[in-house]
One Martini backbone bead per residue (centre of mass of N, CA, C, O) as a GRO file, in nm:
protein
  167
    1UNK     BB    1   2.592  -1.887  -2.143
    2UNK     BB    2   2.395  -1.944  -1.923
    3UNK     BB    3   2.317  -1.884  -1.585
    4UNK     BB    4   2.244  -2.161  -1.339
    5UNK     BB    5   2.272  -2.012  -1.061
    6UNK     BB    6   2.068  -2.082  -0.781
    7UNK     BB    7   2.278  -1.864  -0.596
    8UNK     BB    8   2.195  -1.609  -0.676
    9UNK     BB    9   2.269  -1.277  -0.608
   10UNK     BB   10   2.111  -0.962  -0.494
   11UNK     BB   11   2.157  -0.616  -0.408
   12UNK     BB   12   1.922  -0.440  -0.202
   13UNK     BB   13   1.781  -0.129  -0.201
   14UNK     BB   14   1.627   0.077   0.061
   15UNK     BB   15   1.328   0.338   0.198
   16UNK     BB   16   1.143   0.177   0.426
   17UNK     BB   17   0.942   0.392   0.662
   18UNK     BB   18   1.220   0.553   0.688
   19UNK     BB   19   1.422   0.309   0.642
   20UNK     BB   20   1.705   0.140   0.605
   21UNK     BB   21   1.766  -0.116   0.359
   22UNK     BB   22   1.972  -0.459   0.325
   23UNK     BB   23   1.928  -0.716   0.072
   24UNK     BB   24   1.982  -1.072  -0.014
   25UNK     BB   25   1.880  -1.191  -0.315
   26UNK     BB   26   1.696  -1.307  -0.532
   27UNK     BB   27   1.617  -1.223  -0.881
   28UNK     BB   28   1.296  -1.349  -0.838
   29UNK     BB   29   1.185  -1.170  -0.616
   30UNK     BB   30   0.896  -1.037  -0.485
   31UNK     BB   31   0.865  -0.742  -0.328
   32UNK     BB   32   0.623  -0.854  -0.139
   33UNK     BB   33   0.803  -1.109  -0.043
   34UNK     BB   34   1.025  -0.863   0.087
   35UNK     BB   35   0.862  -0.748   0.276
   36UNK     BB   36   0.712  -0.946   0.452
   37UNK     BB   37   1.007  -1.203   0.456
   38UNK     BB   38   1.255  -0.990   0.509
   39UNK     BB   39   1.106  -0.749   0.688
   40UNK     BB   40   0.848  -0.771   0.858
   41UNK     BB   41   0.582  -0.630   0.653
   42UNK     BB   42   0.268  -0.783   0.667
   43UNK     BB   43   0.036  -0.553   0.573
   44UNK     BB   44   0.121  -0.673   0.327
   45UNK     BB   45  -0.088  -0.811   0.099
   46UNK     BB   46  -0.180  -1.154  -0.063
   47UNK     BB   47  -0.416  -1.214  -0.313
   48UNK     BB   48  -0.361  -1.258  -0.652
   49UNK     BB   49  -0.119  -1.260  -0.803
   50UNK     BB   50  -0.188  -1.028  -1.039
   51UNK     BB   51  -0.310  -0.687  -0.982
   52UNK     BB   52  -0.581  -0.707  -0.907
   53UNK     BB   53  -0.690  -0.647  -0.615
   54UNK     BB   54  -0.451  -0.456  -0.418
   55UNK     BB   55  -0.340  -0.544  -0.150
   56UNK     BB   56  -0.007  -0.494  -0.229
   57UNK     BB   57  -0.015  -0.179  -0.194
   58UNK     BB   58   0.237   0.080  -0.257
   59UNK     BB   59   0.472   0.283  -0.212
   60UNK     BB   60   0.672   0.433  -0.496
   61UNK     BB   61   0.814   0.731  -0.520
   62UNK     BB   62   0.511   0.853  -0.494
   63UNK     BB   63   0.370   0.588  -0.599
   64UNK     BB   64   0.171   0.358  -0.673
   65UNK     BB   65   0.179   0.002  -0.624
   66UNK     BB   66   0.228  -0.352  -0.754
   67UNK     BB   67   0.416  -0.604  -0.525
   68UNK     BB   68   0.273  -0.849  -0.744
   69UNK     BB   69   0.446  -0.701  -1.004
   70UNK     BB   70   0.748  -0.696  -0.856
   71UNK     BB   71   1.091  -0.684  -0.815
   72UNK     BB   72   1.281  -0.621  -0.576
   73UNK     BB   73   1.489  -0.515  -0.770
   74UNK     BB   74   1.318  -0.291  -0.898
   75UNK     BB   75   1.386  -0.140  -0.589
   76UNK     BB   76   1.667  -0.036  -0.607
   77UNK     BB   77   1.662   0.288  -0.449
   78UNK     BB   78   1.404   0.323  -0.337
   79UNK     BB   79   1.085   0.446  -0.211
   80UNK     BB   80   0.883   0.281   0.045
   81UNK     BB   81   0.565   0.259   0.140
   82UNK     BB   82   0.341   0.164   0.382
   83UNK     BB   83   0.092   0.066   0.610
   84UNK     BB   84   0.318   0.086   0.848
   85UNK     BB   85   0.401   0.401   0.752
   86UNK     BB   86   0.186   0.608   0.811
   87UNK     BB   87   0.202   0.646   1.103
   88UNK     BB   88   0.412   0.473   1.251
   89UNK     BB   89   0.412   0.522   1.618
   90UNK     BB   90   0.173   0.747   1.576
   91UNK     BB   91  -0.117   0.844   1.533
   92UNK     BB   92  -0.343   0.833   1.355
   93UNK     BB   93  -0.449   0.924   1.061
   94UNK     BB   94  -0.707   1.075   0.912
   95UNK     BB   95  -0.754   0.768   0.740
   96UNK     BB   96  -0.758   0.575   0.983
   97UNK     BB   97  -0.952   0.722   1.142
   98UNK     BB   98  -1.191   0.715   0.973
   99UNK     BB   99  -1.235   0.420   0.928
  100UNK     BB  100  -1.270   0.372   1.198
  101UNK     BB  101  -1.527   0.576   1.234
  102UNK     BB  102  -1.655   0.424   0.949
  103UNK     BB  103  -1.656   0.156   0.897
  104UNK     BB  104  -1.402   0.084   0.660
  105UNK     BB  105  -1.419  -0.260   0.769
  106UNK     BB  106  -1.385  -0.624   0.821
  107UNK     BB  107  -1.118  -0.812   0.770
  108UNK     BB  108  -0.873  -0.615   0.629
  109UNK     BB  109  -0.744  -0.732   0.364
  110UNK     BB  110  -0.822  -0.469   0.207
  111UNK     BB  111  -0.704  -0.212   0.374
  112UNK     BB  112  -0.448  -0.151   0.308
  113UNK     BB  113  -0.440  -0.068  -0.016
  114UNK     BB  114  -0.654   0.122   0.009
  115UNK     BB  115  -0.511   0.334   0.174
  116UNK     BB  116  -0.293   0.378  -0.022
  117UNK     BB  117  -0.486   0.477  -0.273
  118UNK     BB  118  -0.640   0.685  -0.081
  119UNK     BB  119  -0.402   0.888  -0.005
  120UNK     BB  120  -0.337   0.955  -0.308
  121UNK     BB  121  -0.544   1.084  -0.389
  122UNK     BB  122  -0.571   1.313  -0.148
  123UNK     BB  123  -0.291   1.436  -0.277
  124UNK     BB  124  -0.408   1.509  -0.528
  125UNK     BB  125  -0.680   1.535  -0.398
  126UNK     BB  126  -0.915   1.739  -0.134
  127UNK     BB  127  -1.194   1.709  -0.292
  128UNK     BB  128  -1.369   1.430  -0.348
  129UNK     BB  129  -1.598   1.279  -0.479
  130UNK     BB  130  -1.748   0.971  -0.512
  131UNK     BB  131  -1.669   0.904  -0.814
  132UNK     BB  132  -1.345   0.974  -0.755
  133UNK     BB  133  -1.350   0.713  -0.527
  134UNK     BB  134  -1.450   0.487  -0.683
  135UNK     BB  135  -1.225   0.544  -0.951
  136UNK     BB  136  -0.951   0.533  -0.769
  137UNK     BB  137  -1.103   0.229  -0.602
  138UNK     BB  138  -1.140  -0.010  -0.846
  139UNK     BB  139  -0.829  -0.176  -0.780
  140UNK     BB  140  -0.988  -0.253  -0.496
  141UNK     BB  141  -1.090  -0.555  -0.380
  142UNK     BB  142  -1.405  -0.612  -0.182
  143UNK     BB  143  -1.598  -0.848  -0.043
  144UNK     BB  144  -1.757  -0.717   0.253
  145UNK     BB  145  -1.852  -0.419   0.222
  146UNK     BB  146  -1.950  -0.198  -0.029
  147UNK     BB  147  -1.809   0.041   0.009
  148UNK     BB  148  -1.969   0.285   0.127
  149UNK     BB  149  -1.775   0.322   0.387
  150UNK     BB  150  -1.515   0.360   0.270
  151UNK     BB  151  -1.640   0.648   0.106
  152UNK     BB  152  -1.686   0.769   0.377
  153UNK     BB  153  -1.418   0.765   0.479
  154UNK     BB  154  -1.264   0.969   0.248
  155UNK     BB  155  -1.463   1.185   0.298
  156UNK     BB  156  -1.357   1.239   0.599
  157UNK     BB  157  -1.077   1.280   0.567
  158UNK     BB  158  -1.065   1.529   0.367
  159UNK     BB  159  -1.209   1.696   0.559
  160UNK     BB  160  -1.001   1.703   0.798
  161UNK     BB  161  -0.772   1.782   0.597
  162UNK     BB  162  -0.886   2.048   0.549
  163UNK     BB  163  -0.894   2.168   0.804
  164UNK     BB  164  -0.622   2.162   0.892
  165UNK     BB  165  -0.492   2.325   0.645
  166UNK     BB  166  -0.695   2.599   0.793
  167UNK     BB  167  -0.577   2.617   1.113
   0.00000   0.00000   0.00000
């Protein structure tokens, strides 16, 4: 007979932004809610719950992932970036900084995804064209901006990155 006993709880530990992190959860927690409601890290947002729009997306062990399409417990041992460790406490990264001054956002709410997409992507290809940023950036729906300035900005940050590797 299956158990219903809904105060069942399981422990999650993972090493979220650089830091151990260890909580008692529903086994139905949904990972962005884990993220949001559990650790108090806001920039991950909640956009369709569906992995359609990319607002969730975080880095799960080294690769991007969509975070209200995961189980808290299915990330139990991972490593795992927000868009509030890109930076840590430290200057802006080349790709924040970029963001900023070619105004790649405007109300903001799909700005963490995108940067962790851009990001992963930058790690790939260190020279991306237009075209290889706007397919690596399709999964992440912006209503606001028309991408223009986003792939302006990654085309910058990607620019400053080959920049300081030959410095």
């Amino acid at each position: 007979m299956a158990n219903n006993d809904s105060t069942a709880r399981i422990a999650v530990r993972a090493i979220i932004n650089g830091r151990a992190f260890e909580r008692e959860v529903e086994p139905r927690l949904l990972l962005v809610d884990f993220i949001r409601h559990h650790l108090h890290l806001t920039g991950t947002h909640v956009g369709c719950a569906h992995g359609v729009c990319g607002a969730c997306t975080i880095e799960l062990d080294g690769r991007i992932a969509r975070s209200c399409l995961m189980f808290a417990a299915q990330a139990d041992g991972a490593t795992i970036t927000t868009v509030e460790g890109l930076a840590g406490d430290g200057p802006l990264t080349p790709l924040q900084q970029a963001f900023h001054e070619n105004h790649g956002l405007q109300c903001g709410y799909c700005t963490p995804g995108i940067l962790m997409a851009a990001r992963e992507l930058l790690t790939e290809n260190s020279d991306p064209s237009e075209r290889d940023i706007r397919g690596w950036l399709s999964g992440n729906l912006c209503r606001c901006t028309g991408y223009v300035n986003i792939v302006r900005a990654v085309k910058a940050a990607a620019e400053k990155m080959r920049e300081a590797a030959t410095a």
